[in-house]
């Protein structure tokens, strides 16, 4: 149980284009999903918290107009990197919380590696 | 000073050895402590989930939390080459509004 998928697993795009990454909870309903960014040999940095049916909460320093998050259903959240630039190249990982009373138990997707040329 | 400090390694040990991974932290409000394993180019996998101080054992893995010293450990017994990965400690104060703070990860290599 508690399986989270991401699509695509990797993507290469040209500078200035937009890229959408999907995060799905396959065998449970996730009222809350999280988006992280990870640079090589560094830890996970939380970008935003996404609650189903409401606007995402972004961490300080994360541009909400650049990283658009939509959590349209209890099993799907999307992250769209708009007007991507080479500095946006990174490993993006989503996670989902299975239960409201276990705030800290997050299950992670396999990640999406984005390369912007 | 970072909220969570973790030695990045790399740590290389022979197969069968006992591995000790550690993190220190500065925020006394942290109540929940987790260990994640992350293989290269994959998302983290939750290994251990503990609350407050004490020990928790799951198979070859034992997690220890010493809140008085603000120090947590993960022990791996009878280490296997398949245990080679990056291990991330993580912790949280525990409310629904609390973020999970991750350590930078320790790269572990088990030599056959």
Coordinates of N, CA and C in Angstrom, one line a residue:
Chain A
X1 N 0.8 -1.2 0.0 CA 0.0 0.0 0.0 C 0.8 1.3 0.0
X2 N 0.2 2.4 -0.1 CA 0.8 3.7 0.0 C 1.8 3.9 -1.1
X3 N 1.4 3.7 -2.4 CA 2.2 3.9 -3.5 C 1.9 5.2 -4.2
X4 N 3.0 5.9 -4.5 CA 2.9 7.2 -5.2 C 3.7 7.1 -6.5
X5 N 3.1 7.5 -7.6 CA 3.7 7.5 -8.9 C 3.9 8.9 -9.4
X6 N 4.9 9.1 -10.2 CA 5.2 10.4 -10.9 C 5.4 10.2 -12.4
X7 N 4.9 11.1 -13.1 CA 5.1 11.1 -14.6 C 5.3 12.4 -15.1
X8 N 6.3 12.6 -16.0 CA 7.3 11.6 -16.5 C 8.4 11.4 -15.4
X9 N 9.2 10.3 -15.7 CA 10.3 10.1 -14.8 C 11.5 11.0 -15.1
X10 N 11.6 11.4 -16.4 CA 12.6 12.3 -16.8 C 12.1 13.1 -18.0
X11 N 12.5 14.4 -18.1 CA 12.1 15.2 -19.2 C 13.2 16.2 -19.5
X12 N 13.4 16.4 -20.8 CA 14.3 17.4 -21.3 C 13.5 18.4 -22.1
X13 N 13.7 19.7 -21.8 CA 13.0 20.7 -22.6 C 13.9 21.9 -22.9
X14 N 13.4 22.7 -23.8 CA 14.1 23.9 -24.2 C 13.8 25.0 -23.2
X15 N 14.7 25.9 -23.1 CA 14.5 27.1 -22.2 C 13.3 27.9 -22.7
X16 N 12.5 28.3 -21.8 CA 11.3 29.1 -22.2 C 10.0 28.3 -22.3
X17 N 10.1 27.0 -22.4 CA 8.9 26.2 -22.5 C 8.4 25.8 -21.1
X18 N 7.2 25.2 -21.0 CA 6.6 24.8 -19.8 C 6.5 23.3 -19.7
X19 N 6.7 22.8 -18.5 CA 6.7 21.4 -18.3 C 5.8 21.0 -17.1
X20 N 4.9 20.0 -17.4 CA 4.0 19.6 -16.3 C 4.4 18.2 -15.8
X21 N 4.4 18.1 -14.5 CA 4.8 16.8 -13.8 C 3.6 16.4 -13.0
X22 N 3.2 15.1 -13.2 CA 2.0 14.6 -12.4 C 2.5 13.7 -11.3
X23 N 1.7 13.8 -10.2 CA 1.9 13.0 -9.0 C 0.6 12.3 -8.6
X24 N 0.6 11.0 -8.6 CA -0.6 10.3 -8.3 C -0.4 9.3 -7.1
X25 N -1.4 9.3 -6.2 CA -1.5 8.3 -5.2 C -2.3 7.2 -5.8
X26 N -1.7 6.0 -5.8 CA -2.3 4.9 -6.6 C -3.3 4.0 -5.8
X27 N -3.1 3.9 -4.5 CA -3.9 3.0 -3.7 C -4.5 3.7 -2.5
X28 N -4.5 5.0 -2.4 CA -5.1 5.7 -1.3 C -5.5 7.1 -1.7
X29 N -6.3 7.7 -0.9 CA -6.6 9.1 -1.2 C -5.7 10.0 -0.4
X30 N -5.2 11.0 -1.0 CA -4.2 11.9 -0.4 C -4.8 13.3 -0.3
X31 N -5.2 13.7 0.8 CA -5.8 15.0 1.0 C -4.7 16.1 0.9
X32 N -3.5 15.7 1.2 CA -2.3 16.6 1.2 C -1.2 16.0 0.4
X33 N -0.6 16.7 -0.5 CA 0.6 16.3 -1.3 C 1.6 17.4 -1.1
X34 N 2.8 17.0 -1.3 CA 4.0 17.9 -1.1 C 4.9 17.8 -2.3
X35 N 5.5 18.9 -2.7 CA 6.4 19.0 -3.8 C 7.8 19.4 -3.2
X36 N 8.8 18.6 -3.6 CA 10.2 18.9 -3.1 C 11.1 19.0 -4.3
X37 N 12.2 19.7 -4.1 CA 13.2 19.8 -5.1 C 14.5 19.3 -4.4
X38 N 15.3 18.6 -5.2 CA 16.5 18.0 -4.7 C 17.7 18.3 -5.7
X39 N 18.7 19.0 -5.3 CA 19.9 19.1 -6.1 C 20.9 18.0 -5.8
X40 N 21.8 17.7 -6.7 CA 22.7 16.6 -6.5 C 23.4 16.7 -5.2
X41 N 23.4 15.6 -4.5 CA 24.1 15.4 -3.2 C 23.6 16.4 -2.1
X42 N 22.4 16.8 -2.3 CA 21.8 17.7 -1.3 C 20.5 17.1 -0.8
X43 N 20.0 17.7 0.2 CA 18.7 17.2 0.8 C 17.5 17.7 0.1
X44 N 16.4 17.2 0.5 CA 15.1 17.6 -0.1 C 14.7 19.0 0.5
X45 N 14.3 19.9 -0.4 CA 13.8 21.2 0.0 C 12.3 21.3 -0.4
X46 N 11.5 21.5 0.6 CA 10.1 21.6 0.4 C 9.8 22.9 -0.4
X47 N 9.0 22.7 -1.5 CA 8.7 23.8 -2.3 C 7.3 24.3 -2.0
X48 N 6.3 23.4 -1.8 CA 5.0 23.8 -1.6 C 4.2 22.6 -1.0
X49 N 3.1 22.9 -0.3 CA 2.1 22.0 0.2 C 0.8 22.1 -0.5
X50 N 0.3 21.0 -1.0 CA -0.9 21.1 -1.9 C -2.0 20.3 -1.2
X51 N -3.1 21.0 -1.0 CA -4.3 20.4 -0.4 C -5.4 20.3 -1.5
X52 N -6.1 19.2 -1.5 CA -7.1 19.0 -2.5 C -8.2 20.1 -2.4
X53 N -8.4 20.7 -3.6 CA -9.5 21.7 -3.7 C -9.2 23.1 -3.2
X54 N -7.9 23.3 -2.8 CA -7.6 24.6 -2.4 C -6.2 25.0 -2.9
X55 N -5.9 26.3 -2.8 CA -4.6 26.8 -3.3 C -3.4 26.2 -2.5
X56 N -2.4 26.0 -3.3 CA -1.2 25.5 -2.6 C -0.5 26.5 -1.7
X57 N 0.2 26.1 -0.7 CA 1.0 26.9 0.2 C 2.4 26.8 -0.2
X58 N 3.0 27.9 -0.6 CA 4.4 27.9 -1.1 C 5.4 28.3 0.0
X59 N 6.5 27.7 0.0 CA 7.6 28.0 0.9 C 8.2 29.4 0.5
X60 N 8.8 30.0 1.5 CA 9.5 31.3 1.2 C 10.5 31.1 0.2
X61 N 10.5 32.0 -0.8 CA 11.5 32.0 -1.8 C 11.1 31.2 -3.1
X62 N 10.0 30.5 -3.0 CA 9.5 29.7 -4.2 C 8.5 30.6 -4.9
X63 N 8.7 30.8 -6.2 CA 7.8 31.7 -7.0 C 6.6 30.9 -7.4
X64 N 5.5 31.3 -6.9 CA 4.2 30.6 -7.2 C 3.8 30.7 -8.6
X65 N 4.2 31.8 -9.2 CA 3.8 32.0 -10.6 C 4.7 31.2 -11.6
X66 N 5.8 30.8 -11.1 CA 6.7 30.0 -11.9 C 6.4 28.5 -11.7
X67 N 6.1 28.1 -10.5 CA 5.8 26.7 -10.2 C 4.3 26.6 -9.8
X68 N 3.5 26.3 -10.8 CA 2.1 26.2 -10.6 C 1.7 24.8 -10.1
X69 N 1.0 24.8 -9.1 CA 0.5 23.5 -8.5 C -1.0 23.5 -8.5
X70 N -1.5 22.3 -8.9 CA -2.9 22.1 -9.0 C -3.2 20.7 -8.3
X71 N -4.1 20.7 -7.4 CA -4.5 19.5 -6.7 C -6.0 19.2 -6.9
X72 N -6.3 18.8 -8.1 CA -7.7 18.7 -8.5 C -8.5 17.6 -8.0
X73 N -7.8 16.5 -7.5 CA -8.6 15.4 -7.0 C -7.8 14.8 -5.8
X74 N -8.4 13.8 -5.2 CA -7.7 13.2 -4.0 C -6.6 12.3 -4.4
X75 N -6.4 12.1 -5.7 CA -5.3 11.2 -6.1 C -4.3 11.8 -7.1
X76 N -4.5 13.1 -7.4 CA -3.7 13.7 -8.4 C -3.3 15.2 -8.1
X77 N -2.0 15.4 -8.1 CA -1.5 16.8 -8.0 C -0.5 17.0 -9.2
X78 N -0.5 18.2 -9.7 CA 0.4 18.5 -10.8 C 1.3 19.7 -10.5
X79 N 2.5 19.7 -10.9 CA 3.4 20.8 -10.8 C 3.8 21.2 -12.2
X80 N 3.5 22.4 -12.6 CA 3.9 23.0 -13.9 C 5.0 24.0 -13.7
X81 N 6.2 23.7 -14.3 CA 7.3 24.7 -14.3 C 7.1 25.5 -15.6
X82 N 6.8 26.8 -15.4 CA 6.5 27.7 -16.5 C 7.8 28.4 -16.9
X83 N 7.9 28.6 -18.2 CA 9.0 29.3 -18.8 C 10.3 28.8 -18.1
X84 N 10.5 27.6 -18.3 CA 11.7 26.9 -17.6 C 13.0 27.5 -18.1
X85 N 13.9 27.6 -17.2 CA 15.3 28.0 -17.5 C 16.3 27.0 -17.0
X86 N 17.5 27.0 -17.5 CA 18.5 26.0 -17.1 C 18.6 25.9 -15.5
X87 N 18.5 27.0 -14.8 CA 18.6 26.9 -13.3 C 17.5 26.1 -12.7
X88 N 16.4 25.8 -13.5 CA 15.3 25.0 -12.9 C 15.6 23.5 -13.0
X89 N 16.7 23.2 -13.7 CA 17.0 21.8 -13.8 C 17.3 21.2 -12.5
X90 N 16.6 20.1 -12.2 CA 16.7 19.6 -10.8 C 15.9 18.2 -10.8
X91 N 15.9 17.6 -9.6 CA 15.1 16.4 -9.4 C 13.9 16.8 -8.6
X92 N 12.7 16.7 -9.1 CA 11.5 17.1 -8.4 C 10.8 15.8 -7.9
X93 N 10.5 15.9 -6.6 CA 9.8 14.7 -6.0 C 8.6 15.1 -5.3
X94 N 7.5 14.3 -5.5 CA 6.3 14.6 -4.7 C 6.1 13.6 -3.6
X95 N 5.3 13.9 -2.6 CA 5.0 13.0 -1.6 C 3.5 13.2 -1.2
X96 N 3.0 12.2 -0.6 CA 1.6 12.3 -0.2 C 1.4 11.8 1.3
X97 N 0.5 12.4 1.9 CA 0.2 12.0 3.3 C -1.1 11.1 3.3
X98 N -1.0 10.0 3.9 CA -2.1 9.0 3.9 C -3.2 9.4 4.9
X99 N -2.9 9.8 6.0 CA -3.8 10.1 7.1 C -3.6 11.4 7.7
X100 N -4.7 12.0 8.1 CA -4.6 13.4 8.7 C -4.0 13.3 10.1
X101 N -4.1 12.2 10.7 CA -3.6 12.1 12.1 C -2.1 11.7 12.1
X102 N -1.6 11.4 11.0 CA -0.1 11.0 11.0 C 0.5 12.0 10.0
X103 N 0.7 13.2 10.6 CA 1.2 14.3 9.8 C 2.5 14.0 9.1
X104 N 3.3 13.3 9.8 CA 4.7 13.2 9.4 C 5.0 12.0 8.5
X105 N 4.0 11.1 8.3 CA 4.3 9.9 7.5 C 3.9 10.2 6.1
X106 N 5.0 10.6 5.3 CA 4.8 10.9 3.9 C 5.4 9.8 3.1
X107 N 4.8 9.5 2.0 CA 5.3 8.5 1.0 C 5.6 9.2 -0.3
X108 N 6.8 8.9 -0.7 CA 7.4 9.6 -1.8 C 7.2 8.9 -3.2
X109 N 7.1 9.7 -4.2 CA 7.1 9.2 -5.6 C 8.5 9.0 -6.0
X110 N 8.7 8.4 -7.2 CA 10.1 8.1 -7.6 C 10.9 9.3 -8.1
X111 N 10.2 10.4 -8.3 CA 10.9 11.6 -8.7 C 10.9 11.8 -10.2
X112 N 11.1 13.1 -10.6 CA 11.2 13.5 -12.0 C 12.4 14.3 -12.2
X113 N 13.3 13.8 -13.1 CA 14.5 14.6 -13.4 C 14.2 15.5 -14.6
X114 N 14.3 16.8 -14.3 CA 14.1 17.8 -15.3 C 15.4 18.5 -15.7
X115 N 15.6 18.4 -17.0 CA 16.8 19.1 -17.6 C 16.3 20.1 -18.6
X116 N 16.7 21.4 -18.4 CA 16.4 22.5 -19.2 C 17.6 22.9 -20.0
X117 N 17.5 22.8 -21.3 CA 18.6 23.2 -22.2 C 18.7 24.6 -22.5
Chain B
X1 N 23.6 28.0 11.6 CA 23.6 26.5 11.9 C 22.3 25.9 11.4
X2 N 22.5 24.8 10.7 CA 21.3 24.1 10.1 C 20.5 23.5 11.3
X3 N 19.2 23.3 11.0 CA 18.4 22.7 12.1 C 18.7 21.2 12.2
X4 N 19.1 20.6 11.2 CA 19.5 19.2 11.2 C 20.8 19.0 10.6
X5 N 21.7 18.3 11.2 CA 23.1 18.1 10.7 C 23.3 16.6 10.5
X6 N 23.8 16.3 9.4 CA 24.0 14.8 9.1 C 25.3 14.7 8.3
X7 N 26.2 13.8 8.7 CA 27.5 13.6 8.0 C 27.2 13.1 6.6
X8 N 27.7 13.7 5.6 CA 27.4 13.3 4.2 C 28.1 12.1 3.8
X9 N 29.1 11.6 4.5 CA 29.9 10.5 4.1 C 30.8 10.8 2.9
X10 N 31.1 9.9 2.0 CA 30.5 8.6 2.0 C 31.1 7.7 3.1
X11 N 30.3 6.7 3.4 CA 30.7 5.7 4.4 C 30.7 4.3 3.7
X12 N 31.9 3.7 3.8 CA 32.1 2.4 3.1 C 32.4 1.3 4.1
X13 N 31.6 0.3 4.2 CA 31.9 -0.8 5.2 C 31.8 -2.2 4.4
X14 N 32.4 -3.2 5.0 CA 32.3 -4.5 4.4 C 31.0 -5.2 4.7
X15 N 30.5 -6.0 3.8 CA 29.3 -6.8 4.0 C 29.3 -7.5 5.3
X16 N 28.2 -7.4 6.0 CA 28.0 -8.1 7.3 C 28.3 -7.2 8.5
X17 N 28.9 -6.0 8.3 CA 29.3 -5.1 9.3 C 28.0 -4.4 9.9
X18 N 28.2 -3.9 11.1 CA 27.1 -3.1 11.7 C 27.4 -1.6 11.3
X19 N 26.3 -1.0 10.8 CA 26.5 0.4 10.3 C 25.8 1.3 11.3
X20 N 26.4 2.4 11.6 CA 25.8 3.4 12.5 C 25.7 4.7 11.7
X21 N 24.5 5.2 11.6 CA 24.3 6.5 10.9 C 23.6 7.5 12.0
X22 N 24.0 8.7 11.9 CA 23.6 9.6 13.0 C 23.2 11.0 12.5
X23 N 22.4 11.7 13.2 CA 22.0 13.0 13.0 C 21.9 13.8 14.3
X24 N 22.2 15.1 14.3 CA 22.0 15.9 15.4 C 21.0 17.0 15.0
X25 N 20.4 17.6 15.9 CA 19.4 18.7 15.6 C 19.4 19.7 16.7
X26 N 18.8 20.9 16.4 CA 18.9 22.0 17.3 C 17.5 22.3 17.8
X27 N 16.4 21.9 17.2 CA 15.1 22.4 17.5 C 14.5 21.4 18.5
X28 N 14.3 21.8 19.8 CA 13.8 21.0 20.8 C 12.4 20.6 20.6
X29 N 11.7 21.3 19.7 CA 10.3 21.0 19.5 C 10.1 19.8 18.6
X30 N 11.1 19.3 18.0 CA 11.0 18.0 17.2 C 10.5 16.9 18.1
X31 N 9.5 16.2 17.6 CA 8.9 15.1 18.4 C 8.9 13.8 17.5
X32 N 8.9 13.9 16.2 CA 8.8 12.8 15.3 C 10.1 12.7 14.5
X33 N 10.6 11.5 14.4 CA 11.9 11.2 13.8 C 11.8 10.1 12.8
X34 N 12.3 10.3 11.6 CA 12.1 9.4 10.6 C 13.5 9.1 9.9
X35 N 13.6 7.9 9.4 CA 14.8 7.6 8.5 C 14.2 7.2 7.2
X36 N 14.8 7.7 6.1 CA 14.5 7.4 4.8 C 15.7 6.8 4.0
X37 N 15.5 5.9 3.1 CA 16.5 5.3 2.3 C 16.2 5.8 0.9
X38 N 17.2 6.3 0.2 CA 17.1 6.8 -1.2 C 18.1 6.2 -2.1
X39 N 17.7 5.4 -3.0 CA 18.6 4.9 -4.0 C 18.8 5.9 -5.1
X40 N 19.9 5.8 -5.8 CA 20.2 6.8 -6.8 C 19.1 7.0 -7.8
X41 N 18.7 8.3 -8.1 CA 17.7 8.6 -9.0 C 16.3 8.1 -8.7
X42 N 16.1 7.9 -7.4 CA 14.8 7.4 -6.9 C 14.3 8.3 -5.8
X43 N 13.0 8.2 -5.5 CA 12.5 8.9 -4.4 C 12.8 8.2 -3.1
X44 N 12.7 9.0 -2.0 CA 13.0 8.4 -0.6 C 12.0 7.4 -0.2
X45 N 12.4 6.3 0.5 CA 11.5 5.3 1.0 C 11.6 5.3 2.5
X46 N 10.4 5.4 3.1 CA 10.4 5.5 4.6 C 10.8 4.1 5.2
X47 N 11.8 4.2 6.1 CA 12.4 3.0 6.8 C 11.9 2.9 8.2
X48 N 12.0 4.0 8.9 CA 11.7 4.0 10.3 C 10.9 5.2 10.7
X49 N 10.0 5.1 11.6 CA 9.1 6.2 12.0 C 9.0 6.1 13.6
X50 N 9.5 7.1 14.3 CA 9.5 7.0 15.7 C 9.0 8.3 16.4
X51 N 8.5 8.1 17.5 CA 8.0 9.3 18.3 C 8.7 9.4 19.6
X52 N 9.2 10.6 19.9 CA 9.9 10.9 21.1 C 11.2 10.0 21.3
X53 N 11.6 9.9 22.5 CA 12.9 9.2 22.8 C 12.7 7.7 22.9
X54 N 13.7 7.0 22.7 CA 13.7 5.5 22.8 C 14.2 4.8 21.6
X55 N 14.0 3.5 21.6 CA 14.5 2.7 20.5 C 13.3 2.0 19.8
X56 N 13.5 1.8 18.5 CA 12.5 1.0 17.7 C 13.3 0.1 16.8
X57 N 12.9 -1.2 16.8 CA 13.6 -2.1 16.0 C 12.6 -2.7 14.9
X58 N 13.2 -2.9 13.7 CA 12.4 -3.5 12.6 C 13.4 -4.3 11.8
X59 N 13.4 -5.6 12.0 CA 14.3 -6.5 11.3 C 15.7 -6.1 11.6
X60 N 16.5 -5.8 10.6 CA 17.9 -5.5 10.8 C 18.2 -4.1 11.1
X61 N 17.1 -3.3 11.2 CA 17.2 -1.8 11.4 C 16.7 -1.5 12.9
X62 N 17.5 -0.6 13.5 CA 17.2 -0.1 14.8 C 17.3 1.4 14.8
X63 N 16.3 2.1 15.2 CA 16.4 3.5 15.3 C 16.4 3.9 16.8
X64 N 17.3 4.9 17.1 CA 17.4 5.4 18.5 C 17.2 6.9 18.5
X65 N 16.5 7.3 19.5 CA 16.3 8.8 19.7 C 16.7 9.2 21.1
X66 N 17.6 10.1 21.2 CA 18.0 10.7 22.5 C 17.6 12.2 22.5
X67 N 16.5 12.5 22.9 CA 16.0 13.9 22.9 C 16.9 14.8 23.8
X68 N 17.4 14.3 24.9 CA 18.1 15.1 25.8 C 19.4 15.6 25.1
X69 N 20.0 14.7 24.3 CA 21.2 15.1 23.5 C 20.9 15.6 22.1
X70 N 19.6 15.6 21.7 CA 19.2 16.0 20.4 C 20.1 15.2 19.4
X71 N 20.0 13.9 19.5 CA 20.8 13.0 18.7 C 20.0 11.8 18.3
X72 N 20.0 11.4 17.0 CA 19.3 10.2 16.6 C 20.2 9.4 15.8
X73 N 20.0 8.1 15.9 CA 20.8 7.1 15.2 C 20.0 6.0 14.5
X74 N 20.6 5.5 13.4 CA 20.0 4.3 12.7 C 21.1 3.3 12.7
X75 N 20.8 2.1 13.2 CA 21.8 1.0 13.1 C 21.3 0.0 12.1
X76 N 22.2 -0.5 11.3 CA 21.9 -1.6 10.3 C 22.8 -2.8 10.7
X77 N 22.1 -3.9 11.1 CA 22.9 -5.1 11.4 C 23.0 -5.9 10.1
X78 N 24.1 -6.8 10.1 CA 24.3 -7.7 9.0 C 24.1 -7.0 7.7
X79 N 24.9 -5.9 7.5 CA 24.7 -5.1 6.3 C 24.9 -5.9 5.0
X80 N 24.1 -5.5 4.0 CA 24.1 -6.2 2.7 C 24.4 -5.2 1.6
X81 N 25.0 -5.7 0.5 CA 25.2 -4.7 -0.6 C 24.0 -4.0 -1.1
X82 N 22.8 -4.6 -0.9 CA 21.6 -3.9 -1.3 C 21.2 -2.8 -0.4
X83 N 21.9 -2.7 0.8 CA 21.7 -1.6 1.7 C 22.4 -0.3 1.2
X84 N 23.2 -0.5 0.2 CA 24.0 0.7 -0.4 C 23.0 1.7 -0.9
X85 N 23.0 2.9 -0.4 CA 22.1 3.9 -0.7 C 22.4 5.2 0.1
X86 N 21.6 6.2 -0.1 CA 21.8 7.4 0.7 C 20.7 7.4 1.8
X87 N 21.1 7.6 3.0 CA 20.1 7.5 4.1 C 19.9 9.0 4.7
X88 N 18.6 9.3 4.7 CA 18.2 10.7 5.1 C 17.5 10.6 6.5
X89 N 18.0 11.4 7.4 CA 17.2 11.5 8.6 C 16.2 12.7 8.4
X90 N 15.1 12.6 9.1 CA 14.1 13.7 9.0 C 13.3 13.8 10.3
X91 N 12.9 15.0 10.6 CA 12.2 15.2 11.8 C 11.2 16.3 11.7
X92 N 10.2 16.3 12.7 CA 9.1 17.3 12.6 C 8.6 17.5 14.1
X93 N 8.0 18.7 14.2 CA 7.4 19.0 15.5 C 6.1 18.3 15.7
X94 N 5.5 17.9 14.6 CA 4.3 17.0 14.7 C 3.0 17.6 14.4
X95 N 2.8 18.8 14.4 CA 1.4 19.4 14.2 C 1.2 19.3 12.7
X96 N -0.1 19.5 12.3 CA -0.4 19.5 10.9 C 0.3 20.6 10.1
X97 N 0.7 21.6 10.8 CA 1.3 22.8 10.1 C 2.8 22.6 10.1
X98 N 3.4 21.6 10.7 CA 4.8 21.5 10.8 C 5.4 20.9 9.6
X99 N 6.5 21.4 9.2 CA 7.2 20.9 8.0 C 8.1 19.7 8.5
X100 N 8.4 18.9 7.6 CA 9.4 17.8 7.9 C 10.8 18.4 7.4
X101 N 11.7 18.4 8.3 CA 13.1 18.9 8.0 C 14.0 17.7 7.8
X102 N 14.6 17.7 6.6 CA 15.5 16.6 6.2 C 17.0 16.9 6.5
X103 N 17.7 15.9 6.9 CA 19.2 16.0 6.9 C 19.7 15.9 5.4
X104 N 20.9 16.2 5.2 CA 21.5 16.2 3.9 C 21.7 14.8 3.3
X105 N 21.7 13.8 4.2 CA 21.8 12.5 3.7 C 23.3 12.0 3.9
X106 N 23.4 10.7 4.2 CA 24.7 10.0 4.3 C 24.7 8.9 3.2
X107 N 25.7 9.0 2.3 CA 25.9 8.0 1.3 C 26.6 6.8 1.9
X108 N 26.0 5.6 1.8 CA 26.5 4.4 2.4 C 26.8 3.4 1.3
X109 N 28.0 2.8 1.3 CA 28.3 1.7 0.4 C 28.7 0.5 1.2
X110 N 28.1 -0.6 0.8 CA 28.5 -1.9 1.5 C 29.3 -2.7 0.5
X111 N 30.5 -3.0 0.8 CA 31.4 -3.8 -0.1 C 31.2 -5.3 0.1
X112 N 31.0 -6.0 -1.0 CA 30.8 -7.4 -1.0 C 32.0 -8.2 -0.4

